[in-house]
């Protein structure tokens, strides 16, 4: 275990700059592991769990707090609609974090030639007010809750005295909820969408702002299924390896609520407007033309979910041509299906617009089918004793699609 608290922490640079007292802080990390036999000399288990708890407070500079307090007063006086400013905006914002990491594994020797393994790993990751910035009044903090787990099964089969077949299956799941919560009404927008109405507009000034604005949150709930088989063979001076892999991705991408609430952007800070310190705002917040910009997106979530497939096969030969020279020869083929959302390309707005303009680029994306990756490498022992080795190689490689991208179909 490990523990740390604010009693052992000095006031940091940012707290001093914010002109605040030392803020509360605590962090604890603890866990344990256990393992042993299930069946003597045949089956074994291992398990571990780790927990991290951290409570961080972010100090708000006194000058920014004062600007927001002017907005609170204006709202109380009826010059700003109710609900646009959080009256209890903090001097220090709490950002609690919780992380849980469990792992469990079982291995079993079926025969002298065959063994199996099953492993579970998980991660639960929560952070409150994850996107908080000191300029904001924390009216609608965005809390992030991530739950991930993976189950892997593997069968190993020794083929005589010169080979090994390894069959692996896997399932992964990722669930992530970035949920904006109103500190005024207690409503959860993303969690309860679409039953909760849009939160009020953000009021954005040069130094401070209110509400969530463009950060309405997002949802991810995706799965990956994998099956992989690989064979390794030793044949005289050749070490051969070949295999095949298939991945299926279900609902990769996100439901995105960016810019849902809208933002009113002002030319000057609340202190300038309310006190009319530059002479441009005699009526204060009721001055015509006070707003520089209003921005708001479509009030529906952006849907970028899709199903996709990956297929790969490969062959490799480590050929010991002479006692000093070894060649590494290999080739791989990859096929990615529907990562460009080809199944919905007929609805692609860019293609439709270019087609209407008669552009030669009005084409739908096509699945690349020529991703063949050959490679060659060598290792030459210059002295014959392994102390000085010359290595070189080259090949053609294709990057796989970034399945971590949020708006994967855009």
mmCIF file of C-alpha atoms in Angstrom:
data_model
loop_
_atom_site.group_PDB
_atom_site.id
_atom_site.type_symbol
_atom_site.label_atom_id
_atom_site.label_comp_id
_atom_site.label_asym_id
_atom_site.label_seq_id
_atom_site.Cartn_x
_atom_site.Cartn_y
_atom_site.Cartn_z
ATOM 1 C CA UNK A 1 0.000 0.000 0.000
ATOM 2 C CA UNK A 2 0.931 3.643 -0.454
ATOM 3 C CA UNK A 3 -0.592 6.803 0.982
ATOM 4 C CA UNK A 4 -0.106 10.538 0.646
ATOM 5 C CA UNK A 5 -2.048 13.525 1.977
ATOM 6 C CA UNK A 6 -1.959 17.322 1.860
ATOM 7 C CA UNK A 7 -0.366 17.337 5.324
ATOM 8 C CA UNK A 8 2.858 16.176 3.676
ATOM 9 C CA UNK A 9 2.589 18.443 0.624
ATOM 10 C CA UNK A 10 3.820 22.024 0.405
ATOM 11 C CA UNK A 11 1.818 24.750 -1.309
ATOM 12 C CA UNK A 12 2.599 24.364 -5.023
ATOM 13 C CA UNK A 13 3.348 27.040 -7.603
ATOM 14 C CA UNK A 14 -0.197 27.171 -9.034
ATOM 15 C CA UNK A 15 -1.819 27.505 -5.623
ATOM 16 C CA UNK A 16 0.502 30.395 -4.820
ATOM 17 C CA UNK A 17 -0.242 32.042 -8.164
ATOM 18 C CA UNK A 18 -3.981 31.632 -7.503
ATOM 19 C CA UNK A 19 -3.527 33.416 -4.150
ATOM 20 C CA UNK A 20 -5.211 30.523 -2.330
ATOM 21 C CA UNK A 21 -4.545 28.510 0.788
ATOM 22 C CA UNK A 22 -3.123 25.017 0.448
ATOM 23 C CA UNK A 23 -5.840 22.814 -1.071
ATOM 24 C CA UNK A 24 -6.863 19.360 0.220
ATOM 25 C CA UNK A 25 -5.142 16.416 -1.428
ATOM 26 C CA UNK A 26 -5.027 12.678 -0.782
ATOM 27 C CA UNK A 27 -3.836 9.640 -2.712
ATOM 28 C CA UNK A 28 -3.873 5.988 -1.713
ATOM 29 C CA UNK A 29 -2.743 2.938 -3.684
ATOM 30 C CA UNK A 30 -3.181 -0.567 -2.391
ATOM 31 C CA UNK A 31 -3.666 -4.087 -3.704
ATOM 32 C CA UNK A 32 -2.565 -7.668 -3.465
ATOM 33 C CA UNK A 33 -2.012 -10.883 -5.365
ATOM 34 C CA UNK A 34 -2.375 -14.602 -4.763
ATOM 35 C CA UNK A 35 -1.603 -17.745 -6.704
ATOM 36 C CA UNK A 36 -1.141 -21.448 -6.345
ATOM 37 C CA UNK A 37 -2.082 -24.920 -7.567
ATOM 38 C CA UNK A 38 -5.615 -26.071 -8.334
ATOM 39 C CA UNK A 39 -4.551 -29.597 -9.330
ATOM 40 C CA UNK A 40 -1.082 -30.752 -8.335
ATOM 41 C CA UNK A 41 1.415 -30.293 -11.192
ATOM 42 C CA UNK A 42 -1.418 -29.727 -13.645
ATOM 43 C CA UNK A 43 -3.571 -26.639 -13.018
ATOM 44 C CA UNK A 44 -2.645 -23.312 -11.438
ATOM 45 C CA UNK A 45 -4.294 -19.966 -10.745
ATOM 46 C CA UNK A 46 -3.094 -16.421 -10.212
ATOM 47 C CA UNK A 47 -5.050 -13.312 -9.274
ATOM 48 C CA UNK A 48 -4.198 -9.710 -8.516
ATOM 49 C CA UNK A 49 -6.090 -6.509 -7.802
ATOM 50 C CA UNK A 50 -4.903 -2.921 -7.480
ATOM 51 C CA UNK A 51 -6.894 0.102 -6.315
ATOM 52 C CA UNK A 52 -5.926 3.766 -6.592
ATOM 53 C CA UNK A 53 -7.929 6.564 -4.966
ATOM 54 C CA UNK A 54 -6.999 10.175 -5.514
ATOM 55 C CA UNK A 55 -8.781 13.342 -4.422
ATOM 56 C CA UNK A 56 -7.375 16.461 -6.068
ATOM 57 C CA UNK A 57 -8.585 20.031 -5.606
ATOM 58 C CA UNK A 58 -7.841 22.659 -8.252
ATOM 59 C CA UNK A 59 -7.517 26.228 -6.900
ATOM 60 C CA UNK A 60 -9.304 29.002 -8.776
ATOM 61 C CA UNK A 61 -7.341 32.275 -8.987
ATOM 62 C CA UNK A 62 -8.881 35.053 -6.910
ATOM 63 C CA UNK A 63 -9.273 37.401 -9.903
ATOM 64 C CA UNK A 64 -11.241 34.803 -11.887
ATOM 65 C CA UNK A 65 -13.403 33.978 -8.883
ATOM 66 C CA UNK A 66 -14.215 37.706 -8.568
ATOM 67 C CA UNK A 67 -15.245 37.909 -12.243
ATOM 68 C CA UNK A 68 -17.626 34.974 -11.799
ATOM 69 C CA UNK A 69 -19.000 36.477 -8.593
ATOM 70 C CA UNK A 70 -20.023 39.569 -10.574
ATOM 71 C CA UNK A 71 -22.097 37.286 -12.825
ATOM 72 C CA UNK A 72 -23.727 35.713 -9.769
ATOM 73 C CA UNK A 73 -24.765 39.174 -8.611
ATOM 74 C CA UNK A 74 -26.101 40.079 -12.056
ATOM 75 C CA UNK A 75 -28.161 36.875 -12.143
ATOM 76 C CA UNK A 76 -29.577 37.572 -8.681
ATOM 77 C CA UNK A 77 -30.569 41.050 -9.872
ATOM 78 C CA UNK A 78 -32.390 39.599 -12.909
ATOM 79 C CA UNK A 79 -29.959 40.915 -15.519
ATOM 80 C CA UNK A 80 -28.993 37.336 -16.481
ATOM 81 C CA UNK A 81 -31.629 34.577 -16.814
ATOM 82 C CA UNK A 82 -31.773 32.120 -13.920
ATOM 83 C CA UNK A 83 -29.724 28.970 -14.388
ATOM 84 C CA UNK A 84 -27.034 30.537 -16.588
ATOM 85 C CA UNK A 85 -24.537 31.038 -13.725
ATOM 86 C CA UNK A 86 -23.694 28.628 -10.909
ATOM 87 C CA UNK A 87 -24.095 30.669 -7.720
ATOM 88 C CA UNK A 88 -21.931 28.253 -5.703
ATOM 89 C CA UNK A 89 -19.006 28.247 -8.115
ATOM 90 C CA UNK A 90 -15.987 26.916 -6.214
ATOM 91 C CA UNK A 91 -12.832 28.533 -4.941
ATOM 92 C CA UNK A 92 -11.280 25.086 -5.362
ATOM 93 C CA UNK A 93 -12.799 22.456 -7.646
ATOM 94 C CA UNK A 94 -12.831 18.823 -6.587
ATOM 95 C CA UNK A 95 -11.546 16.222 -9.053
ATOM 96 C CA UNK A 96 -11.920 12.770 -7.482
ATOM 97 C CA UNK A 97 -10.343 9.828 -9.330
ATOM 98 C CA UNK A 98 -10.824 6.090 -8.781
ATOM 99 C CA UNK A 99 -8.987 3.274 -10.570
ATOM 100 C CA UNK A 100 -9.535 -0.479 -10.115
ATOM 101 C CA UNK A 101 -7.345 -3.064 -11.914
ATOM 102 C CA UNK A 102 -8.320 -6.735 -11.405
ATOM 103 C CA UNK A 103 -6.550 -9.657 -13.130
ATOM 104 C CA UNK A 104 -7.207 -13.395 -12.914
ATOM 105 C CA UNK A 105 -5.491 -16.236 -14.784
ATOM 106 C CA UNK A 106 -5.799 -20.042 -14.883
ATOM 107 C CA UNK A 107 -3.407 -22.400 -16.689
ATOM 108 C CA UNK A 108 -3.830 -26.144 -17.136
ATOM 109 C CA UNK A 109 -1.637 -28.877 -18.643
ATOM 110 C CA UNK A 110 -4.046 -31.208 -20.469
ATOM 111 C CA UNK A 111 -1.424 -33.670 -21.708
ATOM 112 C CA UNK A 112 2.335 -33.653 -22.242
ATOM 113 C CA UNK A 113 1.702 -31.936 -25.588
ATOM 114 C CA UNK A 114 -1.290 -29.686 -24.876
ATOM 115 C CA UNK A 115 -1.958 -26.847 -22.441
ATOM 116 C CA UNK A 116 -4.665 -24.195 -22.088
ATOM 117 C CA UNK A 117 -4.781 -20.762 -20.488
ATOM 118 C CA UNK A 118 -7.658 -18.399 -19.644
ATOM 119 C CA UNK A 119 -7.048 -14.836 -18.470
ATOM 120 C CA UNK A 120 -9.384 -12.044 -17.384
ATOM 121 C CA UNK A 121 -8.242 -8.435 -16.991
ATOM 122 C CA UNK A 122 -10.341 -5.396 -16.209
ATOM 123 C CA UNK A 123 -10.069 -1.675 -15.624
ATOM 124 C CA UNK A 124 -12.619 0.634 -14.008
ATOM 125 C CA UNK A 125 -11.547 4.257 -14.274
ATOM 126 C CA UNK A 126 -13.583 7.209 -12.942
ATOM 127 C CA UNK A 127 -12.714 10.889 -12.799
ATOM 128 C CA UNK A 128 -15.014 13.648 -11.628
ATOM 129 C CA UNK A 129 -15.005 17.087 -13.294
ATOM 130 C CA UNK A 130 -12.478 15.667 -15.748
ATOM 131 C CA UNK A 131 -12.471 18.684 -18.065
ATOM 132 C CA UNK A 132 -12.659 21.419 -15.409
ATOM 133 C CA UNK A 133 -10.745 24.617 -16.165
ATOM 134 C CA UNK A 134 -10.221 27.408 -13.633
ATOM 135 C CA UNK A 135 -11.995 29.890 -15.931
ATOM 136 C CA UNK A 136 -15.225 27.892 -15.696
ATOM 137 C CA UNK A 137 -17.890 28.147 -12.962
ATOM 138 C CA UNK A 138 -18.337 24.343 -12.797
ATOM 139 C CA UNK A 139 -22.044 24.692 -13.567
ATOM 140 C CA UNK A 140 -22.055 21.393 -15.496
ATOM 141 C CA UNK A 141 -18.968 19.312 -14.772
ATOM 142 C CA UNK A 142 -18.171 16.423 -17.107
ATOM 143 C CA UNK A 143 -17.607 13.184 -15.214
ATOM 144 C CA UNK A 144 -15.868 10.353 -17.061
ATOM 145 C CA UNK A 145 -16.548 6.712 -16.221
ATOM 146 C CA UNK A 146 -14.635 4.054 -18.188
ATOM 147 C CA UNK A 147 -15.115 0.306 -17.822
ATOM 148 C CA UNK A 148 -12.924 -2.102 -19.803
ATOM 149 C CA UNK A 149 -12.446 -5.843 -19.666
ATOM 150 C CA UNK A 150 -10.708 -8.511 -21.697
ATOM 151 C CA UNK A 151 -10.999 -12.311 -21.727
ATOM 152 C CA UNK A 152 -8.289 -14.323 -23.497
ATOM 153 C CA UNK A 153 -8.296 -18.067 -24.108
ATOM 154 C CA UNK A 154 -5.263 -19.869 -25.527
ATOM 155 C CA UNK A 155 -4.510 -23.462 -26.523
ATOM 156 C CA UNK A 156 -0.900 -24.568 -27.059
ATOM 157 C CA UNK A 157 -0.181 -27.840 -28.854
ATOM 158 C CA UNK A 158 3.372 -29.143 -29.245
ATOM 159 C CA UNK A 159 3.759 -30.875 -32.634
ATOM 160 C CA UNK A 160 6.380 -33.545 -32.176
ATOM 161 C CA UNK A 161 9.823 -32.180 -31.420
ATOM 162 C CA UNK A 162 9.844 -29.470 -34.069
ATOM 163 C CA UNK A 163 6.583 -27.534 -33.994
ATOM 164 C CA UNK A 164 4.024 -25.586 -31.979
ATOM 165 C CA UNK A 165 0.454 -24.601 -32.809
ATOM 166 C CA UNK A 166 -0.962 -21.695 -30.804
ATOM 167 C CA UNK A 167 -4.688 -20.921 -31.037
ATOM 168 C CA UNK A 168 -5.840 -17.702 -29.353
ATOM 169 C CA UNK A 169 -9.315 -16.245 -28.923
ATOM 170 C CA UNK A 170 -10.113 -12.958 -27.264
ATOM 171 C CA UNK A 171 -13.021 -10.660 -26.459
ATOM 172 C CA UNK A 172 -12.600 -7.035 -25.374
ATOM 173 C CA UNK A 173 -15.252 -4.604 -24.197
ATOM 174 C CA UNK A 174 -14.992 -0.842 -23.722
ATOM 175 C CA UNK A 175 -17.782 1.204 -22.156
ATOM 176 C CA UNK A 176 -17.183 4.895 -21.590
ATOM 177 C CA UNK A 177 -19.632 7.526 -20.389
ATOM 178 C CA UNK A 178 -18.559 11.166 -20.362
ATOM 179 C CA UNK A 179 -21.575 12.638 -18.636
ATOM 180 C CA UNK A 180 -22.319 16.309 -18.056
ATOM 181 C CA UNK A 181 -24.214 16.844 -14.806
ATOM 182 C CA UNK A 182 -25.997 20.042 -13.787
ATOM 183 C CA UNK A 183 -24.905 21.250 -10.353
ATOM 184 C CA UNK A 184 -28.047 23.398 -10.327
ATOM 185 C CA UNK A 185 -30.773 20.839 -11.182
ATOM 186 C CA UNK A 186 -28.906 17.554 -10.635
ATOM 187 C CA UNK A 187 -29.835 16.345 -14.137
ATOM 188 C CA UNK A 188 -27.524 13.994 -16.074
ATOM 189 C CA UNK A 189 -27.610 14.949 -19.736
ATOM 190 C CA UNK A 190 -25.640 12.228 -21.532
ATOM 191 C CA UNK A 191 -26.631 9.402 -19.183
ATOM 192 C CA UNK A 192 -30.346 10.146 -19.580
ATOM 193 C CA UNK A 193 -30.324 11.397 -23.195
ATOM 194 C CA UNK A 194 -32.747 12.183 -24.819
ATOM 195 C CA UNK A 195 -35.142 12.584 -21.870
ATOM 196 C CA UNK A 196 -33.222 15.548 -20.401
ATOM 197 C CA UNK A 197 -33.592 18.980 -22.062
ATOM 198 C CA UNK A 198 -30.555 20.870 -23.310
ATOM 199 C CA UNK A 199 -28.683 22.750 -20.611
ATOM 200 C CA UNK A 200 -28.560 26.577 -20.805
ATOM 201 C CA UNK A 201 -26.152 28.385 -23.092
ATOM 202 C CA UNK A 202 -22.581 29.015 -22.013
ATOM 203 C CA UNK A 203 -21.687 32.651 -21.341
ATOM 204 C CA UNK A 204 -18.124 33.080 -22.576
ATOM 205 C CA UNK A 205 -16.029 36.128 -21.673
ATOM 206 C CA UNK A 206 -12.317 36.691 -22.388
ATOM 207 C CA UNK A 207 -11.228 35.441 -18.954
ATOM 208 C CA UNK A 208 -14.142 33.357 -17.594
ATOM 209 C CA UNK A 209 -17.088 31.302 -18.799
ATOM 210 C CA UNK A 210 -20.101 29.400 -17.474
ATOM 211 C CA UNK A 211 -21.570 25.972 -18.126
ATOM 212 C CA UNK A 212 -20.476 23.068 -20.291
ATOM 213 C CA UNK A 213 -20.805 24.887 -23.627
ATOM 214 C CA UNK A 214 -19.439 22.638 -26.337
ATOM 215 C CA UNK A 215 -18.603 19.812 -23.958
ATOM 216 C CA UNK A 216 -21.911 17.966 -23.762
ATOM 217 C CA UNK A 217 -20.206 14.581 -23.283
ATOM 218 C CA UNK A 218 -20.079 11.367 -25.266
ATOM 219 C CA UNK A 219 -20.785 7.637 -25.093
ATOM 220 C CA UNK A 220 -18.745 4.651 -26.271
ATOM 221 C CA UNK A 221 -19.847 1.025 -26.037
ATOM 222 C CA UNK A 222 -17.740 -1.176 -28.307
ATOM 223 C CA UNK A 223 -16.571 -4.768 -28.457
ATOM 224 C CA UNK A 224 -13.791 -6.617 -30.242
ATOM 225 C CA UNK A 225 -13.739 -10.358 -30.996
ATOM 226 C CA UNK A 226 -10.483 -11.999 -32.121
ATOM 227 C CA UNK A 227 -9.472 -15.443 -33.369
ATOM 228 C CA UNK A 228 -5.836 -16.164 -34.196
ATOM 229 C CA UNK A 229 -3.966 -19.337 -35.136
ATOM 230 C CA UNK A 230 -0.194 -19.477 -35.587
ATOM 231 C CA UNK A 231 2.099 -22.424 -36.342
ATOM 232 C CA UNK A 232 5.853 -22.478 -35.685
ATOM 233 C CA UNK A 233 8.000 -25.212 -37.275
ATOM 234 C CA UNK A 234 11.713 -25.992 -37.203
ATOM 235 C CA UNK A 235 12.823 -27.730 -40.424
ATOM 236 C CA UNK A 236 16.593 -28.230 -40.740
ATOM 237 C CA UNK A 237 18.046 -24.718 -41.130
ATOM 238 C CA UNK A 238 14.627 -23.087 -41.503
ATOM 239 C CA UNK A 239 12.544 -21.669 -38.625
ATOM 240 C CA UNK A 240 9.105 -21.252 -40.195
ATOM 241 C CA UNK A 241 6.141 -19.338 -38.838
ATOM 242 C CA UNK A 242 2.748 -18.801 -40.482
ATOM 243 C CA UNK A 243 -0.704 -17.908 -39.310
ATOM 244 C CA UNK A 244 -4.020 -16.160 -39.750
ATOM 245 C CA UNK A 245 -5.897 -13.580 -37.660
ATOM 246 C CA UNK A 246 -9.471 -12.288 -37.710
ATOM 247 C CA UNK A 247 -10.869 -9.332 -35.726
ATOM 248 C CA UNK A 248 -14.474 -8.190 -35.576
ATOM 249 C CA UNK A 249 -15.221 -4.741 -34.141
ATOM 250 C CA UNK A 250 -18.753 -4.001 -32.998
ATOM 251 C CA UNK A 251 -19.945 -0.387 -32.707
ATOM 252 C CA UNK A 252 -16.536 1.284 -32.726
ATOM 253 C CA UNK A 253 -16.688 5.051 -32.520
ATOM 254 C CA UNK A 254 -18.736 7.348 -30.280
ATOM 255 C CA UNK A 255 -22.029 9.112 -29.815
ATOM 256 C CA UNK A 256 -20.776 12.672 -29.544
ATOM 257 C CA UNK A 257 -22.500 15.696 -28.032
ATOM 258 C CA UNK A 258 -19.950 18.417 -28.813
ATOM 259 C CA UNK A 259 -21.336 21.966 -29.110
ATOM 260 C CA UNK A 260 -24.875 20.809 -28.286
ATOM 261 C CA UNK A 261 -25.633 23.479 -25.673
ATOM 262 C CA UNK A 262 -24.425 26.525 -27.550
ATOM 263 C CA UNK A 263 -22.247 29.473 -26.519
ATOM 264 C CA UNK A 264 -22.737 33.236 -26.312
ATOM 265 C CA UNK A 265 -19.349 34.951 -26.643
ATOM 266 C CA UNK A 266 -18.898 38.512 -25.330
ATOM 267 C CA UNK A 267 -16.315 41.138 -26.289
ATOM 268 C CA UNK A 268 -15.229 42.066 -22.747
ATOM 269 C CA UNK A 269 -15.038 40.644 -19.232
ATOM 270 C CA UNK A 270 -17.932 40.916 -16.722
ATOM 271 C CA UNK A 271 -16.102 43.597 -14.710
ATOM 272 C CA UNK A 272 -15.706 45.806 -17.801
ATOM 273 C CA UNK A 273 -19.320 45.359 -18.899
ATOM 274 C CA UNK A 274 -21.051 45.649 -15.522
ATOM 275 C CA UNK A 275 -18.933 48.604 -14.324
ATOM 276 C CA UNK A 276 -18.747 50.199 -17.796
ATOM 277 C CA UNK A 277 -15.042 50.807 -17.209
ATOM 278 C CA UNK A 278 -14.333 51.508 -20.902
ATOM 279 C CA UNK A 279 -17.433 53.685 -21.483
ATOM 280 C CA UNK A 280 -18.975 51.305 -24.046
ATOM 281 C CA UNK A 281 -21.596 49.694 -21.813
ATOM 282 C CA UNK A 282 -23.778 52.380 -20.150
ATOM 283 C CA UNK A 283 -26.700 49.903 -19.717
ATOM 284 C CA UNK A 284 -24.279 47.192 -18.593
ATOM 285 C CA UNK A 285 -25.359 43.681 -19.617
ATOM 286 C CA UNK A 286 -28.397 45.150 -21.433
ATOM 287 C CA UNK A 287 -26.183 46.986 -23.950
ATOM 288 C CA UNK A 288 -27.248 46.230 -27.586
ATOM 289 C CA UNK A 289 -24.547 44.480 -29.618
ATOM 290 C CA UNK A 290 -22.823 43.170 -26.507
ATOM 291 C CA UNK A 291 -22.539 39.631 -27.948
ATOM 292 C CA UNK A 292 -19.723 39.007 -30.391
ATOM 293 C CA UNK A 293 -20.777 35.506 -31.449
ATOM 294 C CA UNK A 294 -23.433 32.853 -30.933
ATOM 295 C CA UNK A 295 -22.582 29.257 -31.829
ATOM 296 C CA UNK A 296 -24.630 26.101 -31.454
ATOM 297 C CA UNK A 297 -24.648 22.733 -33.187
ATOM 298 C CA UNK A 298 -27.515 20.438 -34.141
ATOM 299 C CA UNK A 299 -29.260 19.365 -30.895
ATOM 300 C CA UNK A 300 -28.852 15.655 -31.769
ATOM 301 C CA UNK A 301 -25.881 13.446 -30.935
ATOM 302 C CA UNK A 302 -23.364 12.885 -33.730
ATOM 303 C CA UNK A 303 -23.442 9.166 -34.551
ATOM 304 C CA UNK A 304 -20.115 7.773 -35.755
ATOM 305 C CA UNK A 305 -20.647 4.102 -34.894
ATOM 306 C CA UNK A 306 -19.777 1.321 -37.308
ATOM 307 C CA UNK A 307 -18.974 -2.385 -37.478
ATOM 308 C CA UNK A 308 -15.688 -3.400 -39.080
ATOM 309 C CA UNK A 309 -13.506 -6.440 -39.778
ATOM 310 C CA UNK A 310 -9.783 -7.119 -40.028
ATOM 311 C CA UNK A 311 -8.272 -10.168 -41.722
ATOM 312 C CA UNK A 312 -4.541 -10.893 -41.806
ATOM 313 C CA UNK A 313 -2.288 -13.773 -42.801
ATOM 314 C CA UNK A 314 1.493 -14.068 -42.780
ATOM 315 C CA UNK A 315 4.479 -16.302 -43.506
ATOM 316 C CA UNK A 316 8.009 -15.986 -42.145
ATOM 317 C CA UNK A 317 11.247 -17.948 -42.613
ATOM 318 C CA UNK A 318 14.402 -17.478 -40.555
ATOM 319 C CA UNK A 319 16.894 -19.287 -42.787
ATOM 320 C CA UNK A 320 20.347 -20.022 -41.430
ATOM 321 C CA UNK A 321 22.174 -20.219 -44.770
ATOM 322 C CA UNK A 322 25.644 -20.588 -43.236
ATOM 323 C CA UNK A 323 26.985 -20.640 -39.688
ATOM 324 C CA UNK A 324 27.544 -16.884 -40.065
ATOM 325 C CA UNK A 325 24.657 -15.745 -42.287
ATOM 326 C CA UNK A 326 20.944 -15.798 -41.391
ATOM 327 C CA UNK A 327 18.222 -14.460 -43.663
ATOM 328 C CA UNK A 328 14.804 -13.367 -42.456
ATOM 329 C CA UNK A 329 12.201 -13.584 -45.219
ATOM 330 C CA UNK A 330 8.555 -12.733 -44.688
ATOM 331 C CA UNK A 331 5.339 -11.578 -46.277
ATOM 332 C CA UNK A 332 2.042 -10.391 -44.768
ATOM 333 C CA UNK A 333 -1.381 -9.586 -46.188
ATOM 334 C CA UNK A 334 -3.963 -7.342 -44.459
ATOM 335 C CA UNK A 335 -7.564 -6.610 -45.371
ATOM 336 C CA UNK A 336 -9.583 -3.972 -43.459
ATOM 337 C CA UNK A 337 -13.297 -3.980 -44.183
ATOM 338 C CA UNK A 338 -15.723 -1.061 -43.615
ATOM 339 C CA UNK A 339 -13.332 1.116 -41.618
ATOM 340 C CA UNK A 340 -14.210 3.939 -44.020
ATOM 341 C CA UNK A 341 -17.920 3.232 -43.516
ATOM 342 C CA UNK A 342 -18.244 2.067 -47.115
ATOM 343 C CA UNK A 343 -21.608 0.467 -46.345
ATOM 344 C CA UNK A 344 -23.063 3.991 -45.921
ATOM 345 C CA UNK A 345 -21.021 5.817 -48.556
ATOM 346 C CA UNK A 346 -24.162 6.555 -50.576
ATOM 347 C CA UNK A 347 -25.090 9.057 -47.827
ATOM 348 C CA UNK A 348 -21.688 10.798 -47.727
ATOM 349 C CA UNK A 349 -22.407 14.551 -47.904
ATOM 350 C CA UNK A 350 -19.019 15.411 -49.422
ATOM 351 C CA UNK A 351 -19.429 12.896 -52.242
ATOM 352 C CA UNK A 352 -22.994 14.057 -52.953
ATOM 353 C CA UNK A 353 -21.894 17.722 -53.112
ATOM 354 C CA UNK A 354 -18.931 17.010 -55.391
ATOM 355 C CA UNK A 355 -21.144 14.876 -57.614
ATOM 356 C CA UNK A 356 -23.629 17.759 -57.954
ATOM 357 C CA UNK A 357 -20.721 20.015 -58.961
ATOM 358 C CA UNK A 358 -19.535 17.516 -61.562
ATOM 359 C CA UNK A 359 -16.208 17.042 -59.809
ATOM 360 C CA UNK A 360 -14.027 14.080 -60.845
ATOM 361 C CA UNK A 361 -13.356 13.490 -57.125
ATOM 362 C CA UNK A 362 -16.992 12.575 -56.424
ATOM 363 C CA UNK A 363 -16.110 8.996 -55.558
ATOM 364 C CA UNK A 364 -16.918 6.797 -52.596
ATOM 365 C CA UNK A 365 -13.981 5.332 -50.630
ATOM 366 C CA UNK A 366 -13.008 1.816 -51.637
ATOM 367 C CA UNK A 367 -11.639 -0.985 -49.529
ATOM 368 C CA UNK A 368 -7.876 -1.329 -50.187
ATOM 369 C CA UNK A 369 -7.163 -4.912 -51.257
ATOM 370 C CA UNK A 370 -3.497 -4.694 -52.184
ATOM 371 C CA UNK A 371 -1.906 -4.422 -48.716
ATOM 372 C CA UNK A 372 0.837 -6.983 -49.297
ATOM 373 C CA UNK A 373 3.869 -6.400 -47.081
ATOM 374 C CA UNK A 374 7.060 -8.229 -48.104
ATOM 375 C CA UNK A 375 10.229 -7.879 -46.062
ATOM 376 C CA UNK A 376 13.777 -9.181 -46.012
ATOM 377 C CA UNK A 377 16.466 -8.976 -43.365
ATOM 378 C CA UNK A 378 19.891 -10.416 -42.711
ATOM 379 C CA UNK A 379 22.309 -10.925 -39.881
ATOM 380 C CA UNK A 380 25.981 -11.642 -40.621
ATOM 381 C CA UNK A 381 28.454 -12.643 -37.905
ATOM 382 C CA UNK A 382 31.618 -10.735 -38.880
ATOM 383 C CA UNK A 383 33.954 -12.502 -36.481
ATOM 384 C CA UNK A 384 32.259 -15.880 -36.122
ATOM 385 C CA UNK A 385 32.008 -15.604 -32.325
ATOM 386 C CA UNK A 386 28.840 -13.477 -32.078
ATOM 387 C CA UNK A 387 30.659 -10.402 -30.781
ATOM 388 C CA UNK A 388 30.334 -8.328 -33.962
ATOM 389 C CA UNK A 389 27.197 -8.762 -36.072
ATOM 390 C CA UNK A 390 26.115 -6.811 -39.138
ATOM 391 C CA UNK A 391 22.335 -6.476 -39.429
ATOM 392 C CA UNK A 392 20.161 -4.953 -42.137
ATOM 393 C CA UNK A 393 16.752 -5.210 -43.684
ATOM 394 C CA UNK A 394 13.932 -3.567 -45.571
ATOM 395 C CA UNK A 395 10.310 -4.000 -46.402
ATOM 396 C CA UNK A 396 6.967 -2.479 -47.295
ATOM 397 C CA UNK A 397 4.549 -1.847 -44.437
ATOM 398 C CA UNK A 398 0.938 -0.671 -44.191
ATOM 399 C CA UNK A 399 -0.377 1.061 -41.077
ATOM 400 C CA UNK A 400 -3.578 -0.323 -39.672
ATOM 401 C CA UNK A 401 -6.561 1.965 -39.211
ATOM 402 C CA UNK A 402 -6.577 3.829 -35.885
ATOM 403 C CA UNK A 403 -9.431 2.098 -34.071
ATOM 404 C CA UNK A 404 -8.940 4.464 -31.097
ATOM 405 C CA UNK A 405 -10.124 7.428 -33.160
ATOM 406 C CA UNK A 406 -13.284 8.930 -31.752
ATOM 407 C CA UNK A 407 -15.097 10.030 -34.894
ATOM 408 C CA UNK A 408 -13.966 6.982 -36.785
ATOM 409 C CA UNK A 409 -16.404 7.328 -39.666
ATOM 410 C CA UNK A 410 -15.824 11.028 -40.341
#
